[in-house]
Amino acid sequence: MFRLALIFAISAAMPAAAQRANSPIALPDASSSDDIIVRGLRIPREKLPTGVYWDYQSIVPSRIARENADMFLRCALKSSDVAWVRKVVDGEPNSAEARFAQGWIVETHPGCYPPQRSTRYVTTPVPTATTEVGEARLDRGVIVEMVLKSYATEAELTEAITADPKVQSRFQQREGIRNRLRLPDDRAALAFASCLVMREPVLATRLFRSEPGSLLERGLTQTIIVEGRECVGRSGRVTIDPSFARVYIIDAFYRWVVAARGTDSLIPADA
């Protein structure tokens, strides 16, 4: 369960000077450049604070599912009622209202299905899993990210913001109630991601601005866990799926931005 719930990755960056014999590994932080983070994918896992491994059983199908979700929802959200979108993004996850809204967006846009598909649109990356329309976590995550990119393109977080007691209080009061209906693994994954974003808000901002499926995305998600390893606890090994890593970290990023702005939604009331 822990393996499936986390679904995250660790990366580290090692400057050329740090690669010399008998020199300590220089782990990346929020000041590291994105180029360094990508090159850091070559650091041996045994030299990282926590052993992190890709979930090769789901990594390819989940990436394909992410690409399909991007294509479908980019089309579907253009003509969806904003009220339905708001229920998905800012409602209570797994509530009847939120599931219906998400399912309505999917079922009322058959013309947006990706090419060469003849079956009902389902983005679940694990072939043996079953997901009802309106319950797909990947779809929900993509909708959250698209709302961010549509209404809060310049959104960013800093350590000063996530360390502000007032912001933390608003976050806890809102999210404690809002996520009460999530399934245990779903709730645990978001809690983990929320901790990571609080610890590494600058890296989370850069992840939001990275391209889904890119090496930069992998490097950033890995680095976020390396630098925010307090959130991992005593786990010595984490197996992750980078596509779902993004879903939960961006979801948590959205929640922290909402708390920082002291609002209920990033979707304008008159949208």
Coordinates of C-alpha atoms in Angstrom, one line a residue:
M1 CA 0.0 0.0 0.0
F2 CA 2.8 2.4 0.9
R3 CA 4.5 1.6 -2.4
L4 CA 1.3 2.4 -4.4
A5 CA 0.4 5.5 -2.3
L6 CA 3.6 7.4 -2.6
I7 CA 4.2 7.1 -6.4
F8 CA 7.0 9.6 -6.3
A9 CA 10.7 9.9 -7.4
I10 CA 14.0 11.2 -6.2
S11 CA 16.8 12.7 -8.2
A12 CA 20.1 14.3 -7.2
A13 CA 22.4 16.7 -9.0
M14 CA 26.2 16.2 -8.8
P15 CA 28.4 19.0 -10.2
A16 CA 31.5 17.8 -12.1
A17 CA 33.8 18.7 -9.2
A18 CA 31.7 16.5 -6.9
Q19 CA 32.3 13.5 -9.2
R20 CA 36.0 13.4 -8.3
A21 CA 37.2 10.5 -6.2
N22 CA 36.9 10.9 -2.5
S23 CA 34.7 14.0 -2.9
P24 CA 31.3 14.1 -1.3
I25 CA 28.1 14.0 -3.4
A26 CA 26.6 17.4 -3.8
L27 CA 22.8 16.9 -3.6
P28 CA 20.6 19.5 -5.4
D29 CA 18.5 22.1 -3.7
A30 CA 16.2 24.9 -4.7
S31 CA 19.2 27.0 -6.0
S32 CA 20.4 24.3 -8.4
S33 CA 19.7 24.9 -12.1
D34 CA 17.3 22.7 -14.0
D35 CA 20.2 21.5 -16.3
I36 CA 22.1 20.3 -13.2
I37 CA 19.0 18.5 -12.0
V38 CA 18.6 16.6 -15.3
R39 CA 22.2 15.5 -15.3
G40 CA 21.8 14.4 -11.7
L41 CA 19.7 11.4 -12.9
R42 CA 23.1 9.6 -13.4
I43 CA 23.9 9.5 -9.7
P44 CA 23.9 5.9 -8.4
R45 CA 20.9 5.2 -6.1
E46 CA 23.2 3.8 -3.4
K47 CA 24.7 7.2 -3.0
L48 CA 21.4 8.8 -2.3
P49 CA 19.9 9.2 1.2
T50 CA 16.9 7.0 0.3
G51 CA 16.9 4.3 -2.4
V52 CA 14.3 5.3 -5.0
Y53 CA 13.2 3.0 -7.9
W54 CA 10.9 3.4 -10.8
D55 CA 7.8 1.3 -10.9
Y56 CA 8.5 -0.3 -14.2
Q57 CA 5.2 -2.2 -14.2
S58 CA 3.2 1.0 -14.6
I59 CA 5.6 3.6 -15.8
V60 CA 4.9 3.2 -19.5
P61 CA 1.1 2.6 -19.4
S62 CA 0.7 5.5 -17.0
R63 CA 2.7 7.8 -19.2
I64 CA 0.5 6.9 -22.2
A65 CA -2.6 7.4 -20.0
R66 CA -1.3 10.8 -19.0
E67 CA -0.8 11.8 -22.6
N68 CA -4.3 10.6 -23.5
A69 CA -5.7 12.5 -20.5
D70 CA -3.9 15.7 -21.6
M71 CA -5.3 15.4 -25.1
F72 CA -8.9 14.6 -24.0
L73 CA -9.2 17.1 -21.2
R74 CA -7.5 20.0 -23.1
C75 CA -10.4 19.6 -25.6
A76 CA -13.1 18.8 -23.1
L77 CA -12.4 21.7 -20.7
K78 CA -12.7 24.3 -23.5
S79 CA -16.5 23.7 -23.7
S80 CA -17.2 22.6 -20.1
D81 CA -19.2 24.7 -17.7
V82 CA -16.8 26.2 -15.2
A83 CA -19.2 25.3 -12.4
W84 CA -18.6 21.6 -13.1
V85 CA -14.8 22.2 -13.3
R86 CA -14.9 24.0 -9.9
K87 CA -16.7 21.1 -8.3
V88 CA -14.0 18.7 -9.5
V89 CA -11.1 21.0 -8.5
D90 CA -12.4 22.6 -5.3
G91 CA -15.1 20.2 -4.1
E92 CA -14.5 17.2 -1.8
P93 CA -12.6 14.5 -3.6
N94 CA -14.6 11.2 -3.8
S95 CA -17.8 12.9 -2.9
A96 CA -20.9 12.1 -5.0
E97 CA -21.0 15.7 -6.3
A98 CA -17.3 15.8 -7.3
R99 CA -17.5 12.3 -9.0
F100 CA -20.6 13.3 -10.9
A101 CA -19.0 16.5 -12.1
Q102 CA -15.9 14.8 -13.3
G103 CA -17.9 12.0 -15.0
W104 CA -20.2 14.6 -16.6
I105 CA -17.2 16.3 -18.2
V106 CA -15.9 13.0 -19.6
E107 CA -19.2 11.6 -20.8
T108 CA -20.5 14.8 -22.5
H109 CA -17.4 15.2 -24.7
P110 CA -17.1 12.0 -26.8
G111 CA -15.7 14.0 -29.7
C112 CA -12.6 14.7 -27.6
Y113 CA -11.5 11.1 -27.3
P114 CA -7.9 10.5 -28.4
P115 CA -7.5 9.0 -31.9
Q116 CA -8.0 5.3 -32.4
R117 CA -10.1 4.7 -29.3
S118 CA -13.4 2.9 -29.5
T119 CA -14.0 2.1 -25.8
R120 CA -15.1 4.3 -23.0
Y121 CA -12.4 6.8 -21.9
V122 CA -10.6 5.4 -18.8
T123 CA -7.1 6.6 -17.8
T124 CA -6.3 4.0 -15.1
P125 CA -2.6 3.0 -15.8
V126 CA -2.9 -0.4 -14.2
P127 CA -4.5 -2.8 -16.7
T128 CA -6.1 -5.0 -14.0
A129 CA -7.7 -2.0 -12.1
T130 CA -11.2 -0.8 -12.7
T131 CA -12.2 2.8 -12.5
E132 CA -15.7 4.2 -12.9
V133 CA -16.1 7.4 -14.9
G134 CA -15.7 10.3 -12.6
E135 CA -13.3 8.5 -10.2
A136 CA -10.0 8.5 -12.2
R137 CA -7.3 10.2 -10.1
L138 CA -5.2 10.9 -13.1
D139 CA -8.0 12.8 -14.8
R140 CA -8.7 14.8 -11.6
G141 CA -5.0 15.7 -11.4
V142 CA -4.8 16.8 -15.0
I143 CA -7.9 19.0 -14.5
V144 CA -6.3 20.6 -11.4
E145 CA -3.1 21.3 -13.4
M146 CA -5.0 22.8 -16.3
V147 CA -7.0 25.1 -14.0
L148 CA -3.6 26.3 -12.6
K149 CA -2.3 26.9 -16.1
S150 CA -5.5 28.7 -17.1
Y151 CA -6.1 30.9 -14.1
A152 CA -2.9 31.1 -12.2
T153 CA -0.1 30.7 -14.7
E154 CA 2.4 32.7 -12.6
A155 CA 1.5 31.0 -9.3
E156 CA 4.6 30.3 -7.2
L157 CA 5.4 29.3 -3.6
T158 CA 8.4 30.2 -1.5
E159 CA 9.7 29.0 1.9
A160 CA 8.5 32.2 3.4
I161 CA 5.0 31.5 2.2
T162 CA 4.7 27.8 3.3
A163 CA 6.4 28.6 6.6
D164 CA 3.9 31.4 7.4
P165 CA 1.8 30.2 10.4
K166 CA -1.3 32.0 9.0
V167 CA -0.9 30.2 5.6
Q168 CA -0.4 26.9 7.4
S169 CA -3.5 27.4 9.5
R170 CA -5.6 28.1 6.5
F171 CA -4.2 25.1 4.7
Q172 CA -4.9 22.7 7.6
Q173 CA -8.4 24.1 8.3
R174 CA -9.5 23.8 4.7
E175 CA -7.8 20.5 3.7
G176 CA -8.6 18.7 6.9
I177 CA -12.3 18.8 6.1
R178 CA -12.1 18.8 2.3
N179 CA -10.2 15.5 2.0
R180 CA -12.3 13.5 4.6
L181 CA -13.8 11.3 1.8
R182 CA -10.6 10.3 0.1
L183 CA -9.7 6.7 0.2
P184 CA -6.8 5.9 2.6
D185 CA -4.1 5.5 -0.1
D186 CA -5.3 8.6 -1.9
R187 CA -5.3 10.6 1.3
A188 CA -1.9 9.3 2.3
A189 CA -0.4 10.2 -1.1
L190 CA -1.8 13.8 -0.9
A191 CA -0.6 14.2 2.7
F192 CA 2.9 13.1 1.6
A193 CA 2.9 15.5 -1.4
S194 CA 1.6 18.3 0.8
C195 CA 4.6 17.8 3.2
L196 CA 7.0 17.8 0.2
V197 CA 5.5 21.1 -1.2
M198 CA 5.7 22.7 2.3
R199 CA 9.4 21.7 2.6
E200 CA 10.4 22.4 -1.0
P201 CA 8.0 25.1 -2.4
V202 CA 10.5 26.5 -4.9
L203 CA 11.2 23.1 -6.4
A204 CA 7.4 22.4 -6.5
T205 CA 6.9 25.6 -8.4
R206 CA 9.5 24.6 -10.9
L207 CA 7.9 21.2 -11.3
F208 CA 4.6 22.9 -12.1
R209 CA 6.3 24.8 -14.9
S210 CA 8.1 21.8 -16.3
E211 CA 6.8 19.7 -19.2
P212 CA 4.9 16.5 -18.2
G213 CA 6.8 13.4 -19.1
S214 CA 10.2 15.2 -19.5
L215 CA 13.5 14.3 -17.9
L216 CA 13.3 17.6 -16.1
E217 CA 10.1 16.5 -14.5
R218 CA 11.7 13.3 -13.3
G219 CA 14.8 15.1 -12.0
L220 CA 12.7 17.7 -10.1
T221 CA 10.4 15.1 -8.5
Q222 CA 13.4 13.1 -7.4
T223 CA 15.1 16.2 -6.0
I224 CA 12.0 17.3 -4.1
I225 CA 12.1 14.0 -2.2
V226 CA 15.8 14.1 -1.7
E227 CA 15.6 17.6 -0.2
G228 CA 12.3 16.9 1.5
R229 CA 13.2 13.5 2.8
E230 CA 11.9 14.4 6.3
C231 CA 8.5 13.6 4.7
V232 CA 9.6 10.0 3.8
G233 CA 10.2 9.0 7.4
R234 CA 12.5 6.0 8.0
S235 CA 11.7 4.3 4.7
G236 CA 15.0 3.1 3.0
R237 CA 13.4 2.4 -0.3
V238 CA 10.6 4.1 -2.3
T239 CA 9.2 2.7 -5.6
I240 CA 7.5 5.4 -7.6
D241 CA 5.6 6.3 -10.8
P242 CA 6.7 9.7 -12.1
S243 CA 3.3 10.4 -13.8
F244 CA 1.4 10.0 -10.6
A245 CA 4.1 11.9 -8.7
R246 CA 3.2 14.9 -10.7
V247 CA -0.5 14.4 -10.1
Y248 CA -0.2 14.6 -6.3
I249 CA 2.5 17.2 -6.1
I250 CA 0.7 19.6 -8.4
D251 CA -2.5 18.9 -6.5
A252 CA -0.8 19.8 -3.2
F253 CA 0.8 22.8 -4.9
Y254 CA -2.7 24.1 -5.9
R255 CA -3.9 23.7 -2.3
W256 CA -1.0 25.6 -0.9
V257 CA -1.5 28.4 -3.4
V258 CA -5.1 28.6 -2.4
A259 CA -4.1 28.9 1.2
A260 CA -1.5 31.5 0.5
R261 CA -4.0 33.6 -1.4
G262 CA -6.7 33.2 1.3
T263 CA -9.4 32.2 -1.2
D264 CA -11.6 29.1 -1.9
S265 CA -10.6 28.6 -5.5
L266 CA -8.2 29.8 -8.1
I267 CA -11.1 29.9 -10.6
P268 CA -12.4 33.5 -10.6
A269 CA -16.0 33.9 -9.5
D270 CA -17.0 35.5 -12.8
A271 CA -15.1 32.9 -15.0

